[in-house]
Short mmCIF file of C-alpha atoms in Angstrom, two decimals:
data_model
loop_
_atom_site.label_atom_id
_atom_site.label_comp_id
_atom_site.label_asym_id
_atom_site.label_seq_id
_atom_site.Cartn_x
_atom_site.Cartn_y
_atom_site.Cartn_z
CA MET A 23 287.04 -18.32 -0.86
CA THR A 24 287.46 -15.97 -3.81
CA VAL A 25 287.00 -17.65 -7.24
CA ALA A 26 288.39 -15.71 -9.85
CA LEU A 27 286.68 -15.16 -13.09
CA ALA A 28 288.16 -15.51 -16.85
CA ASN A 29 289.05 -12.28 -18.50
CA PRO A 30 285.79 -11.21 -20.37
CA LEU A 31 288.06 -10.59 -23.47
CA ASN A 32 289.47 -13.75 -23.50
CA ARG A 33 286.60 -16.03 -22.52
CA ASN A 34 284.42 -18.14 -25.03
CA LEU A 35 281.32 -16.01 -24.85
CA ARG A 36 279.38 -19.01 -26.53
CA VAL A 37 277.22 -17.38 -29.04
CA TYR A 38 276.39 -20.18 -31.80
CA PRO A 39 275.17 -19.43 -35.44
CA SER A 40 272.63 -22.49 -35.58
CA THR A 41 271.21 -24.93 -33.40
CA MET A 42 273.26 -27.75 -35.22
CA SER A 43 276.59 -25.76 -34.38
CA LEU A 44 275.02 -26.21 -30.53
CA LEU A 45 276.09 -29.36 -30.68
CA VAL A 46 279.28 -30.06 -32.62
CA ASP A 47 280.80 -26.34 -31.84
CA ASN A 48 280.57 -27.47 -28.08
CA TRP A 49 282.90 -30.37 -28.36
CA PRO A 50 284.91 -31.38 -26.77
CA THR A 51 282.93 -32.06 -23.63
CA PRO A 52 284.41 -31.26 -20.39
CA LEU A 53 286.74 -33.53 -18.50
CA VAL A 54 287.17 -33.37 -14.73
CA ARG A 55 289.11 -35.02 -12.04
CA LEU A 56 286.95 -36.30 -9.52
CA GLY A 57 288.70 -35.22 -6.03
CA SER A 58 286.71 -37.68 -3.87
CA GLU A 59 287.73 -40.78 -5.85
CA SER A 60 291.50 -39.84 -6.98
CA GLY A 61 294.05 -40.72 -4.30
CA GLU A 62 297.89 -41.74 -3.65
CA GLY A 63 299.01 -43.52 -7.14
CA ARG A 64 295.22 -42.93 -8.66
CA GLU A 65 293.34 -40.63 -10.17
CA VAL A 66 289.91 -40.66 -11.87
CA TRP A 67 288.40 -38.38 -14.54
CA ALA A 68 284.99 -37.79 -15.37
CA LYS A 69 283.84 -37.08 -19.11
CA LEU A 70 280.63 -34.80 -18.90
CA GLU A 71 278.50 -35.90 -21.57
CA PHE A 72 275.60 -34.38 -20.11
CA TYR A 73 277.11 -31.06 -21.54
CA ASN A 74 275.88 -32.39 -24.82
CA ALA A 75 272.88 -30.03 -25.75
CA PHE A 76 270.13 -32.30 -27.16
CA SER A 77 269.60 -35.33 -24.71
CA ARG A 78 272.03 -34.14 -22.25
CA SER A 79 273.51 -37.84 -22.90
CA VAL A 80 276.48 -39.34 -25.02
CA LYS A 81 273.80 -40.47 -27.52
CA ASP A 82 273.83 -37.03 -29.20
CA ARG A 83 277.05 -37.88 -30.78
CA PRO A 84 275.87 -41.25 -32.66
CA VAL A 85 272.60 -39.64 -33.61
CA TRP A 86 274.18 -36.72 -35.12
CA ASN A 87 276.74 -39.14 -36.86
CA MET A 88 274.11 -41.32 -38.31
CA PHE A 89 271.50 -38.56 -39.28
CA ARG A 90 274.12 -36.82 -40.84
CA ARG A 91 275.38 -39.59 -43.16
CA ALA A 92 271.41 -39.92 -43.99
CA LEU A 93 271.36 -36.50 -45.02
CA GLU A 94 274.62 -36.37 -46.95
CA GLU A 95 273.11 -39.59 -48.91
CA GLY A 96 269.71 -38.17 -49.53
CA ARG A 97 268.26 -40.73 -47.61
CA LEU A 98 265.94 -38.52 -45.49
CA LYS A 99 262.79 -38.03 -47.08
CA GLY A 100 260.14 -36.79 -44.60
CA LYS A 101 259.15 -39.50 -41.86
CA VAL A 102 261.74 -41.49 -39.34
CA TYR A 103 261.42 -44.64 -37.36
CA GLU A 104 263.42 -45.39 -34.39
CA ALA A 105 263.20 -48.17 -31.74
CA THR A 106 264.31 -46.26 -28.89
CA SER A 107 264.23 -46.44 -24.70
CA GLY A 108 265.00 -42.55 -24.14
CA ASN A 109 268.11 -40.69 -25.11
CA VAL A 110 268.63 -41.58 -28.75
CA GLY A 111 264.75 -40.81 -29.16
CA ILE A 112 265.22 -37.44 -27.57
CA SER A 113 268.30 -36.51 -29.79
CA LEU A 114 266.45 -37.58 -32.80
CA ALA A 115 263.45 -35.54 -31.94
CA SER A 116 265.54 -32.78 -31.87
CA LEU A 117 267.33 -33.37 -34.95
CA CYS A 118 263.92 -34.01 -36.99
CA ASN A 119 262.51 -31.09 -35.34
CA ILE A 120 265.67 -28.64 -37.02
CA HIS A 121 265.21 -30.18 -40.25
CA GLY A 122 261.10 -30.51 -40.34
CA LEU A 123 260.98 -34.03 -40.41
CA GLU A 124 258.07 -36.22 -38.65
CA PHE A 125 259.41 -38.51 -36.21
CA THR A 126 257.99 -41.66 -34.68
CA ALA A 127 259.44 -43.05 -31.38
CA PHE A 128 258.82 -46.93 -30.71
CA LEU A 129 259.02 -47.37 -27.29
CA PRO A 130 259.34 -50.45 -25.08
CA SER A 131 256.45 -51.02 -22.53
CA PRO A 132 258.62 -50.22 -19.23
CA THR A 133 259.67 -46.46 -20.67
CA PRO A 134 259.30 -43.99 -17.95
CA PRO A 135 256.12 -41.69 -18.19
CA VAL A 136 258.71 -38.47 -18.32
CA THR A 137 260.65 -40.08 -21.23
CA GLU A 138 257.25 -40.22 -23.33
CA LYS A 139 255.93 -36.52 -22.19
CA ILE A 140 259.67 -34.96 -23.02
CA LEU A 141 259.24 -36.77 -26.78
CA ARG A 142 255.89 -35.27 -27.07
CA ILE A 143 256.92 -31.98 -25.85
CA MET A 144 259.35 -32.15 -28.49
CA GLY A 145 256.68 -33.23 -31.37
CA ALA A 146 257.44 -36.60 -31.73
CA ARG A 147 254.69 -39.16 -32.27
CA ILE A 148 254.77 -42.18 -29.69
CA VAL A 149 254.14 -45.83 -30.63
CA LYS A 150 254.06 -47.70 -27.03
CA THR A 151 254.79 -51.21 -27.69
CA ASP A 152 254.49 -54.61 -25.68
CA TYR A 153 257.89 -55.50 -26.17
CA GLU A 154 259.65 -55.35 -22.48
CA THR A 155 263.15 -54.64 -23.85
CA ILE A 156 264.76 -53.38 -27.05
CA SER A 157 265.81 -56.73 -28.57
CA PRO A 158 266.81 -57.57 -31.60
CA GLU A 159 262.95 -58.71 -32.49
CA PHE A 160 261.96 -55.22 -31.70
CA TRP A 161 264.22 -53.36 -34.04
CA GLN A 162 263.77 -55.63 -36.74
CA TRP A 163 260.01 -54.98 -36.46
CA VAL A 164 260.29 -51.13 -36.38
CA ALA A 165 263.03 -51.69 -39.72
CA LYS A 166 260.52 -53.58 -41.69
CA LEU A 167 257.64 -50.86 -40.79
CA ALA A 168 259.52 -48.25 -42.10
CA ARG A 169 260.49 -49.98 -45.03
CA ARG A 170 256.42 -50.45 -45.90
CA GLU A 171 255.43 -46.71 -44.41
CA GLY A 172 258.32 -45.20 -46.79
CA ALA A 173 260.28 -43.95 -43.46
CA LEU A 174 263.67 -44.15 -42.78
CA ASN A 175 265.10 -46.14 -40.10
CA LEU A 176 268.50 -45.29 -38.73
CA ASN A 177 268.89 -48.30 -36.95
CA GLN A 178 271.03 -47.26 -34.18
CA PHE A 179 271.92 -50.91 -33.34
CA GLU A 180 273.39 -52.18 -36.80
CA ASN A 181 274.43 -48.74 -37.91
CA ASP A 182 278.26 -48.49 -38.34
CA ALA A 183 277.98 -44.77 -38.23
CA ASN A 184 276.93 -45.42 -34.34
CA PRO A 185 280.17 -46.51 -32.91
CA GLU A 186 282.01 -44.36 -35.72
CA ALA A 187 281.18 -41.24 -33.85
CA HIS A 188 282.68 -42.24 -30.84
CA TYR A 189 285.71 -43.01 -32.58
CA GLU A 190 286.03 -40.09 -34.10
CA THR A 191 285.01 -37.65 -31.54
CA LEU A 192 284.26 -38.97 -27.70
CA ALA A 193 287.27 -41.21 -27.73
CA LEU A 194 289.88 -38.83 -29.51
CA GLU A 195 288.71 -36.09 -27.23
CA ILE A 196 289.41 -38.17 -24.14
CA LEU A 197 292.86 -38.70 -25.53
CA GLU A 198 293.63 -35.29 -26.54
CA GLN A 199 292.57 -33.57 -23.28
CA LEU A 200 294.37 -36.08 -21.11
CA GLU A 201 297.44 -35.86 -23.34
CA SER A 202 297.39 -31.79 -23.01
CA ILE A 203 297.90 -32.29 -18.97
CA GLY A 204 300.54 -35.04 -19.35
CA ARG A 205 298.07 -38.16 -18.58
CA LYS A 206 297.91 -41.35 -20.31
CA PRO A 207 294.59 -43.84 -19.39
CA ASP A 208 294.93 -46.92 -18.07
CA PHE A 209 291.35 -48.10 -17.22
CA VAL A 210 287.87 -46.97 -18.95
CA ILE A 211 284.73 -47.61 -16.95
CA ALA A 212 281.45 -46.85 -18.96
CA GLY A 213 277.99 -47.48 -18.72
CA ILE A 214 276.54 -49.94 -21.96
CA GLY A 215 273.80 -49.69 -23.89
CA THR A 216 274.28 -50.72 -27.53
CA SER A 217 277.97 -50.82 -26.66
CA GLY A 218 278.85 -48.08 -29.26
CA HIS A 219 280.60 -45.80 -27.25
CA ILE A 220 282.65 -48.24 -25.09
CA TYR A 221 283.52 -50.43 -28.27
CA ALA A 222 284.77 -47.23 -30.10
CA ILE A 223 286.59 -45.93 -27.02
CA SER A 224 288.74 -49.37 -26.23
CA ARG A 225 289.57 -49.72 -29.98
CA ARG A 226 291.02 -46.19 -30.30
CA MET A 227 292.96 -46.61 -27.40
CA ARG A 228 294.41 -49.75 -27.81
CA GLU A 229 295.79 -48.43 -31.13
CA ILE A 230 297.67 -46.28 -28.68
CA ARG A 231 298.34 -48.44 -25.54
CA GLU A 232 297.18 -50.91 -23.94
CA VAL A 233 294.03 -49.97 -22.07
CA ARG A 234 291.67 -52.16 -19.86
#
């Protein structure tokens, strides 16, 4: 089989002026039709959020938005504390590195060793806790500690900038990409963490049409 390559004079050569632009200028992330899951009267499309540069996950979006807001409001002074089990911490470690901030990741006890290693490689300070899950008790404890020690806690679980990022970027991208090929979504299927992305996607899409 012969694969036609894009015209080198027309394709995006993907040169970025800064590390931050590597994230935001790479949006929209790809939307791809899954042939093996599609059939007569049904098409399944996947949004490839692992194209996000920092954590290789959808979590780059809310972390970027929460961090950006804090930066604009002058709340980033030197230290950042966050309760995380993985991708939020990796994304936040990246942003703190870019801006020369000290980042401490507070992890629940079941966090995989590979996550700890990645965070340490990226310069994060690790605090392994006895909490089994990221519960309200856990993140409230981190928030209290941050206040006492003069650190910023973005608190992904109670920060409106979390779902806002998905509403303004991810959900809008999906709709625009589908519209460009004459498609409209009927169902959305997604994993759930803080629920920020599924809440924002459903809200945005229900403003356009009924989506389940």
